[in-house]
Tab-separated table of C-alpha atoms in Angstrom:
chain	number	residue	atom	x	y	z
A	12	UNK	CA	-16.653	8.047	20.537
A	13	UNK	CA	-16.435	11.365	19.157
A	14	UNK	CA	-13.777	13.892	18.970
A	15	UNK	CA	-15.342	17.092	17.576
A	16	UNK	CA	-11.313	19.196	18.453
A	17	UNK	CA	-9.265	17.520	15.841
A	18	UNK	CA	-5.523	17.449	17.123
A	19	UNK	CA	-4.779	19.652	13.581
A	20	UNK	CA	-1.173	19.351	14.211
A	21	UNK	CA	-1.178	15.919	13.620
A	22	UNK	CA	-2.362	15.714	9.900
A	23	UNK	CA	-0.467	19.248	9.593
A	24	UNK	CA	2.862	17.469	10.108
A	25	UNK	CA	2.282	14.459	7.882
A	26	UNK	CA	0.848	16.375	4.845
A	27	UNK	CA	-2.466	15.284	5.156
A	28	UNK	CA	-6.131	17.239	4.709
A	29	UNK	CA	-8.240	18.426	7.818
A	30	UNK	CA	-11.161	16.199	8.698
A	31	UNK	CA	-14.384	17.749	10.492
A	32	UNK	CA	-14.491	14.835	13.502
A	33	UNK	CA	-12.396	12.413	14.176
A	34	UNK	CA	-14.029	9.206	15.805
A	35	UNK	CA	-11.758	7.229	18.010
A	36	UNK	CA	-13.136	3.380	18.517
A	37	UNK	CA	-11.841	2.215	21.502
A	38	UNK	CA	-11.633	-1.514	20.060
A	39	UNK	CA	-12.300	-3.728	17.371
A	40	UNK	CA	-16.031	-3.869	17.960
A	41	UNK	CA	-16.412	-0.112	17.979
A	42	UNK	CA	-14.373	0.018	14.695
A	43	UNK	CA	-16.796	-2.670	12.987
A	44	UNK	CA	-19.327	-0.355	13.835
A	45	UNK	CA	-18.486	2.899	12.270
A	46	UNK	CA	-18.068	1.269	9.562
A	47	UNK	CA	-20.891	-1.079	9.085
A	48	UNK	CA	-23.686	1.346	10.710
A	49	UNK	CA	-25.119	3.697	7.664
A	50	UNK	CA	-24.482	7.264	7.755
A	51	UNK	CA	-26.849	9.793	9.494
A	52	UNK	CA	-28.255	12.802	8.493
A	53	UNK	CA	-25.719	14.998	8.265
A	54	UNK	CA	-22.577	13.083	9.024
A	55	UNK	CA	-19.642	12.656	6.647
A	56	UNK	CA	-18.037	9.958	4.919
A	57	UNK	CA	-15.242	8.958	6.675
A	58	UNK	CA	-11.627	8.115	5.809
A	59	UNK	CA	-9.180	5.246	8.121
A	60	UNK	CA	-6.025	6.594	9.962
A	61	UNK	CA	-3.471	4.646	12.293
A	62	UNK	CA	-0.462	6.796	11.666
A	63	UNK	CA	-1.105	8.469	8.573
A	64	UNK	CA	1.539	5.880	6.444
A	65	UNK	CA	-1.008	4.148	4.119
A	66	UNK	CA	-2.746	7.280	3.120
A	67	UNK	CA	-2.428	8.923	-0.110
A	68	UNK	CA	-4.710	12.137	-0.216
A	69	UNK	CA	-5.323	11.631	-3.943
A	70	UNK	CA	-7.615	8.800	-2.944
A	71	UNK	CA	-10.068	11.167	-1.041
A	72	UNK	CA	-12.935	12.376	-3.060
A	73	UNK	CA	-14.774	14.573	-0.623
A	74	UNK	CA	-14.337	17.814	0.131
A	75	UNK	CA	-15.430	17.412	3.916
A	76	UNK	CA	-15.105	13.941	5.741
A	77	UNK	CA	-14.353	12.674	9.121
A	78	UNK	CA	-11.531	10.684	10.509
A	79	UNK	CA	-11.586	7.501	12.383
A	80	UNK	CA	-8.858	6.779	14.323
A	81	UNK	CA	-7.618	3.101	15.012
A	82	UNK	CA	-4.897	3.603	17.598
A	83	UNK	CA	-6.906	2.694	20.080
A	84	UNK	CA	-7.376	-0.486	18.737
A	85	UNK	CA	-4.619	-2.058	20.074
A	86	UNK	CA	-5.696	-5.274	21.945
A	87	UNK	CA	-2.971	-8.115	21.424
A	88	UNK	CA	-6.245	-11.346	20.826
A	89	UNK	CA	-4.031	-14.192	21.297
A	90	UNK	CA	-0.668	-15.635	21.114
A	91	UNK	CA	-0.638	-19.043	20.088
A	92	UNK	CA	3.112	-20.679	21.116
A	93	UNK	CA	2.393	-23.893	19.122
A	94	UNK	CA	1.713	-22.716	15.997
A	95	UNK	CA	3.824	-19.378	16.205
A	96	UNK	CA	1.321	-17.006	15.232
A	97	UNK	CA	-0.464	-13.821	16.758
A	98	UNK	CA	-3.461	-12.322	16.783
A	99	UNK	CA	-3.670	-8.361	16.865
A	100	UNK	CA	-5.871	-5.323	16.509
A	101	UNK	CA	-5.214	-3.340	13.855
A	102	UNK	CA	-3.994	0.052	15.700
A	103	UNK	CA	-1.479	-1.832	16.914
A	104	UNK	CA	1.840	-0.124	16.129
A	105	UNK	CA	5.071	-2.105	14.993
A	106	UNK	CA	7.542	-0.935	17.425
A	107	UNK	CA	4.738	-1.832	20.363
A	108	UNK	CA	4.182	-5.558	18.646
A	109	UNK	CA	7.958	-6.363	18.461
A	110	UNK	CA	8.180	-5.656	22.151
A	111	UNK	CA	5.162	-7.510	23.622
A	112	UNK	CA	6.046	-10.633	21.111
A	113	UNK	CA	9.608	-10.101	22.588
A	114	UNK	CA	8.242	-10.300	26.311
A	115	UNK	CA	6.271	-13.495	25.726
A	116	UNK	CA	9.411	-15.179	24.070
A	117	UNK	CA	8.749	-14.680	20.571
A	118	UNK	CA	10.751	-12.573	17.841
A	119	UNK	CA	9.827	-10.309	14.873
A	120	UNK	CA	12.928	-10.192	13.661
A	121	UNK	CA	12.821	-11.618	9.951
A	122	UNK	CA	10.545	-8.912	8.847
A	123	UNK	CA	11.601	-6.116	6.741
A	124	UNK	CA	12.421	-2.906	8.518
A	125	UNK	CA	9.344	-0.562	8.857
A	126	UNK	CA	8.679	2.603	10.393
A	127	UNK	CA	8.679	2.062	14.020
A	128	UNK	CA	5.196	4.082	14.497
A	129	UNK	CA	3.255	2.612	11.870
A	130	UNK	CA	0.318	0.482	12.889
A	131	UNK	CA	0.090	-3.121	11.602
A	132	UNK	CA	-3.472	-1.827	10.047
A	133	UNK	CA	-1.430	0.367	7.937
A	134	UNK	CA	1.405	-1.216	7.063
A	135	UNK	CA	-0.940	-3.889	5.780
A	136	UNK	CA	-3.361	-1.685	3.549
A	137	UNK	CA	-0.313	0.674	1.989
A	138	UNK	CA	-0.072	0.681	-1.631
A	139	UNK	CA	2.687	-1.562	-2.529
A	140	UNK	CA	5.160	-0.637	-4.609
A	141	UNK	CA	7.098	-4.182	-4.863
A	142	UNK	CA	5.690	-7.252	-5.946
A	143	UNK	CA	5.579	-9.633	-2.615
A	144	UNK	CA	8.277	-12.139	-2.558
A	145	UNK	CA	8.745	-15.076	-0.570
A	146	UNK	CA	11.262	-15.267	2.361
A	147	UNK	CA	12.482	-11.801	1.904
A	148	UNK	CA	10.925	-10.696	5.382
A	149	UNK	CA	7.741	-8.799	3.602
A	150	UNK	CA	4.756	-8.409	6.357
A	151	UNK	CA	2.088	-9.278	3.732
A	152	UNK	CA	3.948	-13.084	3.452
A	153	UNK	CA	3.443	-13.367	7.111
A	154	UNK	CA	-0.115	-11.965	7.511
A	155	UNK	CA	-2.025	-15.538	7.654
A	156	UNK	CA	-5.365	-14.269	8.271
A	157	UNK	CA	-6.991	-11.558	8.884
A	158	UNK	CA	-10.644	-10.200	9.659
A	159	UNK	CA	-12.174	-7.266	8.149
A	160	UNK	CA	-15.108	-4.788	7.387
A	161	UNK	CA	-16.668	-2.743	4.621
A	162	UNK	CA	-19.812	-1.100	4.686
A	163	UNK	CA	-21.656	-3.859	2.475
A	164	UNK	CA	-20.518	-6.612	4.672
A	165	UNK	CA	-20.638	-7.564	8.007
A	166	UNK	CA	-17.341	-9.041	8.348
A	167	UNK	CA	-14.951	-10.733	6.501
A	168	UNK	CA	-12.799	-13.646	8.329
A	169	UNK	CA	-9.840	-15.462	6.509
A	170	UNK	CA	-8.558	-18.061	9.196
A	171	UNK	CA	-5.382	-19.529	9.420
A	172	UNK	CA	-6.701	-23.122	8.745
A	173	UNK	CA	-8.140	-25.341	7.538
A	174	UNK	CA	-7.429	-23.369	4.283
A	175	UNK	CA	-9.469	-24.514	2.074
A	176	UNK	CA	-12.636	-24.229	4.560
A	177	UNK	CA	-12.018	-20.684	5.093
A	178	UNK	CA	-14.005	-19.839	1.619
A	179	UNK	CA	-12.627	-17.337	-0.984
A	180	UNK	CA	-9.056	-15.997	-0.577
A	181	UNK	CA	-10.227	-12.087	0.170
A	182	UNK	CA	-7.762	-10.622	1.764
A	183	UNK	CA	-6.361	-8.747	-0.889
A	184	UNK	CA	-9.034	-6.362	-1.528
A	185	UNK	CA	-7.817	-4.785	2.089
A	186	UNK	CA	-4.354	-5.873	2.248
A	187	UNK	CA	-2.747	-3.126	-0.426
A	188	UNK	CA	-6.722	-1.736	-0.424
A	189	UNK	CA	-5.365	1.368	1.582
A	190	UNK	CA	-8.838	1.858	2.871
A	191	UNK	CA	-10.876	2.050	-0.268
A	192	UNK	CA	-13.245	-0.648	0.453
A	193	UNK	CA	-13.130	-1.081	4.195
A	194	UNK	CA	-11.241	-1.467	7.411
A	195	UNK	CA	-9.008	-4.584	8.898
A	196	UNK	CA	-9.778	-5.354	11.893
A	197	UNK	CA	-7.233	-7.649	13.303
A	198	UNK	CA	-4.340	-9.594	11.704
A	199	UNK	CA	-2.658	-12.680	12.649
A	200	UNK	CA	0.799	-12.577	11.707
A	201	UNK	CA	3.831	-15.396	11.866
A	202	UNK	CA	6.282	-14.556	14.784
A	203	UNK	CA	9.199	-16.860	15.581
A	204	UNK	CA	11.384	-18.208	17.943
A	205	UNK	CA	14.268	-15.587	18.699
A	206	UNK	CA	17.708	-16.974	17.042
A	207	UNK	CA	21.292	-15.692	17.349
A	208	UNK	CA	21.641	-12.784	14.457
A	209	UNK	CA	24.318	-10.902	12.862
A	210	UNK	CA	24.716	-7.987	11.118
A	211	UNK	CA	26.950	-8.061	8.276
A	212	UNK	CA	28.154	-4.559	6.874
A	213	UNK	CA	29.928	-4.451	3.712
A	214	UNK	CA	31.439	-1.513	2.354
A	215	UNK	CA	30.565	-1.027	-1.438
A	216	UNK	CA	31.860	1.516	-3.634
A	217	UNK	CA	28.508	2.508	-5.065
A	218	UNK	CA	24.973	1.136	-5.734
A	219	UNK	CA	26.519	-0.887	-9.003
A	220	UNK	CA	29.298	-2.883	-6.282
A	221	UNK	CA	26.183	-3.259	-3.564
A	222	UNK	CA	23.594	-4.653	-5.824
A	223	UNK	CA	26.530	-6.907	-7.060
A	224	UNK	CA	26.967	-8.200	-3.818
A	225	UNK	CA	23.820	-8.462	-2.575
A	226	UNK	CA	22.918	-10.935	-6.145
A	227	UNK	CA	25.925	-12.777	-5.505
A	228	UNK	CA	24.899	-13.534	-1.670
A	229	UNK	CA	21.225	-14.412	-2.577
A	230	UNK	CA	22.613	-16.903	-5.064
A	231	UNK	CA	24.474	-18.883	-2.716
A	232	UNK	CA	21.134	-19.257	-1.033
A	233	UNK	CA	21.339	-16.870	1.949
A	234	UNK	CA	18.396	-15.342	2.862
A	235	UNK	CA	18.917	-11.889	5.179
A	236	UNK	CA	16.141	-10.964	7.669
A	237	UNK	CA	16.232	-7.570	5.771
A	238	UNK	CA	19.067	-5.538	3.928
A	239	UNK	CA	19.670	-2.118	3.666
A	240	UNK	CA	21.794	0.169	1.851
A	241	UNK	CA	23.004	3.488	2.810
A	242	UNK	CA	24.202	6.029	0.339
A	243	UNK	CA	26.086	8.813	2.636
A	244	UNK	CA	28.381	5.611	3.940
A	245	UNK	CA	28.513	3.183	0.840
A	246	UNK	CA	27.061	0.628	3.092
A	247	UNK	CA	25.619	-1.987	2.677
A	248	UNK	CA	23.468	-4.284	5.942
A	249	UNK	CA	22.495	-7.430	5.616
A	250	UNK	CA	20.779	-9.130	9.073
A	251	UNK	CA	20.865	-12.329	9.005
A	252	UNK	CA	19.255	-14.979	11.946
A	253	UNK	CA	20.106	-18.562	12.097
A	254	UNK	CA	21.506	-20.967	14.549
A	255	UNK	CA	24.979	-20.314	15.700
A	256	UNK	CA	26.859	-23.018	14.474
A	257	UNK	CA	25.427	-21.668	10.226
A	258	UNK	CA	26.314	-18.505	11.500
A	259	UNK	CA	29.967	-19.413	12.040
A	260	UNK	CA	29.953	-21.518	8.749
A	261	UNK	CA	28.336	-18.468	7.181
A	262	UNK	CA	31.242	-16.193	8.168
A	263	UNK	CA	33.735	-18.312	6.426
A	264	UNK	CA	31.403	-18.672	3.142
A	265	UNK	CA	31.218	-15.243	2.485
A	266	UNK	CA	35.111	-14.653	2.886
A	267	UNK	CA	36.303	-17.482	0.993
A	268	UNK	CA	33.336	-17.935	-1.740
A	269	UNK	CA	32.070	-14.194	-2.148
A	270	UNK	CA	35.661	-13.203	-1.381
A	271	UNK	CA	34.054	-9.850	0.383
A	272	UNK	CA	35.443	-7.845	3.452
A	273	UNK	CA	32.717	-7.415	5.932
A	274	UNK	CA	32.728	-6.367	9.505
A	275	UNK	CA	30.148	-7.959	12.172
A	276	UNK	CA	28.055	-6.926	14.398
A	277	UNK	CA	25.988	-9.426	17.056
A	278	UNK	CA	23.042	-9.399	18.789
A	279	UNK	CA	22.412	-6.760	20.961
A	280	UNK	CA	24.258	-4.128	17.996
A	281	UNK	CA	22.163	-5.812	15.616
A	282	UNK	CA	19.004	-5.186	17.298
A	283	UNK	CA	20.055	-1.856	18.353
A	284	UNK	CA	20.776	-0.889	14.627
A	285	UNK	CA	17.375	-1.869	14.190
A	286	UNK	CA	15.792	0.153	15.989
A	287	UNK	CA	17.841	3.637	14.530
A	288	UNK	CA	16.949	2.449	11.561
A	289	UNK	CA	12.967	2.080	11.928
A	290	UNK	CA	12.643	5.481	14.058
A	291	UNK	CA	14.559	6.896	11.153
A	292	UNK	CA	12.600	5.164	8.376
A	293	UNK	CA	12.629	7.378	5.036
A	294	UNK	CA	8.985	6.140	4.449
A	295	UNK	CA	7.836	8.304	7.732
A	296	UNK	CA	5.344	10.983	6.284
A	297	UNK	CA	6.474	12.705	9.828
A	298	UNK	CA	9.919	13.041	8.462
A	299	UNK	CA	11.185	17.188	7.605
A	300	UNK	CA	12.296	15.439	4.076
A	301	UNK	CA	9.323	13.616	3.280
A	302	UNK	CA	8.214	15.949	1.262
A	303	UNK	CA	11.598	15.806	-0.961
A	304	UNK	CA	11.474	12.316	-1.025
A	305	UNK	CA	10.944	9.846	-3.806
A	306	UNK	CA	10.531	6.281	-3.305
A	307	UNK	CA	11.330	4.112	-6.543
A	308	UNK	CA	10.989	0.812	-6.951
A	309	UNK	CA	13.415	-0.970	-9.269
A	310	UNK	CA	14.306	-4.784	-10.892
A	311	UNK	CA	17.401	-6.013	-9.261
A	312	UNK	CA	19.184	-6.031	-12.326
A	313	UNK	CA	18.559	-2.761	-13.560
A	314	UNK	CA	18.866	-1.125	-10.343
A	315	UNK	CA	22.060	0.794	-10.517
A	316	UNK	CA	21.380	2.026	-13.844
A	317	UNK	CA	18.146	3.518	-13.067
A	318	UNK	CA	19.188	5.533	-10.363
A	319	UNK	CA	21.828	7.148	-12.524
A	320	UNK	CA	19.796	7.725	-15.411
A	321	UNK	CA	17.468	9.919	-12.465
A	322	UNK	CA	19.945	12.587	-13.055
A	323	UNK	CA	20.956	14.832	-10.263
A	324	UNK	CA	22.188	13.063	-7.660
A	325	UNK	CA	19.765	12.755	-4.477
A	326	UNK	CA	21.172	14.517	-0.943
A	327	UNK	CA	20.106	10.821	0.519
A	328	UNK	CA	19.819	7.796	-0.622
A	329	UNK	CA	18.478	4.596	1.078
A	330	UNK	CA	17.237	0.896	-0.272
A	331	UNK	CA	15.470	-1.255	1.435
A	332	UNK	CA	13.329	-4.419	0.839
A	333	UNK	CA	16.028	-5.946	-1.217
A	334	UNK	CA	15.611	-9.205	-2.564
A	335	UNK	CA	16.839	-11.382	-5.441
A	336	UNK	CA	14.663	-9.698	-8.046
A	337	UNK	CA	14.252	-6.159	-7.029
A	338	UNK	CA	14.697	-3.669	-4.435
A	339	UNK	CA	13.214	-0.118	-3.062
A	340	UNK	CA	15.175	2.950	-3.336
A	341	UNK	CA	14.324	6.281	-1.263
A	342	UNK	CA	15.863	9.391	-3.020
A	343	UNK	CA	16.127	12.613	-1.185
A	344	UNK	CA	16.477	16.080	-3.034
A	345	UNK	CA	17.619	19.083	-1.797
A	346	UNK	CA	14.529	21.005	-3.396
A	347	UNK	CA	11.318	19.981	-4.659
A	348	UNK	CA	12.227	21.473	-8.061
A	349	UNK	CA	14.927	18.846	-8.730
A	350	UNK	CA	12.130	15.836	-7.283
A	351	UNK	CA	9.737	16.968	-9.888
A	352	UNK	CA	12.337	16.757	-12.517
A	353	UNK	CA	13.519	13.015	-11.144
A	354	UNK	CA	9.276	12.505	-11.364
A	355	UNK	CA	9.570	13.022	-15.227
A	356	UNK	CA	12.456	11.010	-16.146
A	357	UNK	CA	11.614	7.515	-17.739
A	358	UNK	CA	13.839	5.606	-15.568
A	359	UNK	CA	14.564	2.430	-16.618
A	360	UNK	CA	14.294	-1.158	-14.585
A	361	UNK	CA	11.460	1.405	-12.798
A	362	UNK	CA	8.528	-0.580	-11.513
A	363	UNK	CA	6.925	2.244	-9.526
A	364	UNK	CA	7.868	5.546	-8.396
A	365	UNK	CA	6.126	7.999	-6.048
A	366	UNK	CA	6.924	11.255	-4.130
A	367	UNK	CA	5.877	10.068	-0.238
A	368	UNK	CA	4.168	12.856	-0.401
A	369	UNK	CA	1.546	12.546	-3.062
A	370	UNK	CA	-1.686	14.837	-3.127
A	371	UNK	CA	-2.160	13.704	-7.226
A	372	UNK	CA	-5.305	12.846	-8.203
A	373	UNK	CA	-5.984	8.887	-8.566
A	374	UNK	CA	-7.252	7.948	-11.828
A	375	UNK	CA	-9.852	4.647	-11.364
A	376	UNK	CA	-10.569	1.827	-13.658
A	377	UNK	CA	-13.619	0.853	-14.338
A	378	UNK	CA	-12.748	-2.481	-11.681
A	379	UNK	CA	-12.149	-0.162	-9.001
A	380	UNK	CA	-15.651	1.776	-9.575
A	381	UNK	CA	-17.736	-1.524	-9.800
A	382	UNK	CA	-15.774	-3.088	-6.163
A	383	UNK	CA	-16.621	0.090	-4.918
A	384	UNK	CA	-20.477	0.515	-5.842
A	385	UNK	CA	-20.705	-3.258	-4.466
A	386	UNK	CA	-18.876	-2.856	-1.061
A	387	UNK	CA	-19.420	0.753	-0.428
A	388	UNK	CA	-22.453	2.054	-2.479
A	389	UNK	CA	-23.938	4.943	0.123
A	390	UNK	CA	-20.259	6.021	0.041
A	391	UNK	CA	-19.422	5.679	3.963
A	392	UNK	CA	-15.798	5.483	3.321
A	393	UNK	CA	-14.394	9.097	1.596
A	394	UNK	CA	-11.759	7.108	-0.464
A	395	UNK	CA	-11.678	5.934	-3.573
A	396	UNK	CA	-13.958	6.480	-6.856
């Protein structure tokens, strides 16, 4: 389906460049499609939206291109209650998933916090700024399989087992891909039975006491659903989900062992906190400071140091995806002046650091280039080299 009036208020508000057409497929199928059906006389290459999160303009290289739209590929393919997985279309969005897995008795709830309207598509192709880590709630640890497209291929199908009958391990040239080389499809993702939760809150005197904490918790083994720390309160959130009775015994550890004041929150606060937290995500390129905002990713240990050596301190600071080796700050600046001049300043412990919104140009190895001219070589897809 075409679209020939593009909604321009919706790439306006994220920062993004005005395609010529947007195409909306209406389900997986149509999506395979558009991208596996060559280009006609006089159409455009086209770039992959869900919600705009995963898209860096830098990584278009045409001046005109069209849009396809996967929001309306949001078909939930199965649930399977014995294994624990589900099956999903990729225009599914995240806040949408944790409430039909919720209604069918499932829970989403040791994944890290993401922005609520980001669609499972895009969450999974983003440029990664953290190494993945195991048991620290990241969704790329609990995508099992997925299928996808590029214009070279027919499909690509990574099932959930047997593993080693599923051929080569693919899934990495979408997952993190952000687009480049084609389009997921559907992912199947691990969801779990729903467990009693609590929300720890600590409060820290500054990112040096927090990041302290937080190392001294994840050595004694305890693994938070997701942790978050914010700046204007000296907070710092750890969720953590468990059965009651190593809840309780958790309660006393962290008194007597960690020898930290905390107050608690349960269930229905917890979930609740969730939720402002998510709508409010600092990654959302629909945010009014997105544009002053610079997400850094750091080593644990050199965390605290790296965020002083920025400089000028930040009007807001947030970090999520903490776990026992590193951690993602989000720095908000008053101006974009003082961003550019946190931009140039070698922080140390840095492992990445971006403005959210980033409209650099992408320089390409020579890997990227030869993927490319193998999985896309008419150019169907306007991103990358």
């Amino acid at each position: 389906m075409k679209k020939t009036r593009v909604a321009r208020s919706f790439y306006t508000k994220r920062s993004l460049p005005q395609p010529v057409i947007e195409h909306w497929p209406a389900d997986a199928r149509e999506l395979r499609a558009l991208i596996t059906a060559p280009l006609a006389k006089g159409e455009l290459p086209r770039v992959i939206v869900g919600d705009g999160q995963h898209l860096r303009p830098g990584l278009i290289g045409e001046r005109k291109f069209d849009v396809i739209r996967t929001e309306k590929c949001q078909r939930i393919v199965s649930l399977d209650r014995l294994s624990g997985i589900v099956r999903v279309e990729s225009g599914v969005r995240w806040r949408d998933l944790q409430e039909v897995v919720a209604e069918r008795g499932f829970s989403l709830h040791r994944y890290n916090l993401y922005p609520s309207t980001a669609t499972i598509g895009g969450l999974l192709a983003r440029r990664q700024a953290l190494p993945k880590h195991l048991f620290y709630g990241d969704l790329r640890d609990g995508c099992m399989a997925l299928s996808a497209v590029s214009p070279a291929t027919d499909r690509y199908r990574y099932i959930p087992a047997p593993r080693k009958a599923s051929g080569p391990d693919l899934r990495h040239l979408y997952i993190g891909g952000e687009g480049l080389l084609g389009a997921i499809l559907d992912a199947t993702l691990v969801v779990l039975k729903p467990m009693p939760g609590r929300l720890y809150s600590f409060a820290v005197e500054d990112v040096a006491h927090a990041t302290k904490l937080a190392r001294q918790i994840f050595a004694q083994g305890v693994r938070p659903s997701w942790s978050h720390f914010e700046g204007a309160t000296s907070t710092l959130s750890m969720a953590v989900h468990a059965p009651a009775s190593l809840l309780y015994s958790l309660d006393k550890h962290l008194r007597t062992y960690i020898g930290a004041d905390f107050t608690l929150a349960h269930q229905d606060e917890l979930a609740a906190r969730r939720q402002v937290l998510e709508d409010n995500h600092p990654d959302r390129r629909l945010a009014s400071s997105a544009s002053r905002t610079l997400a850094v990713a750091f080593d644990l240990t050199r965390l605290a140091a790296g965020i002083k050596a920025l400089g000028a301190l930040p009007a807001g600071l947030e970090i999520h995806n903490w776990s026992a080796h590193a951690a993602l700050a989000y720095l908000t600046y008053e101006s974009d002046a003082q961003m550019q001049a946190a931009i140039k300043t070698a922080v140390p412990g840095a492992l990445d650091a971006r403005p959210l919104i980033d409209g650099g140009a992408v320089s390409w190895p020579q890997w990227a280039q030869s993927l490319k001219t193998q999985l896309d070589a008419g150019r169907l897809l306007a991103t990358g080299p």
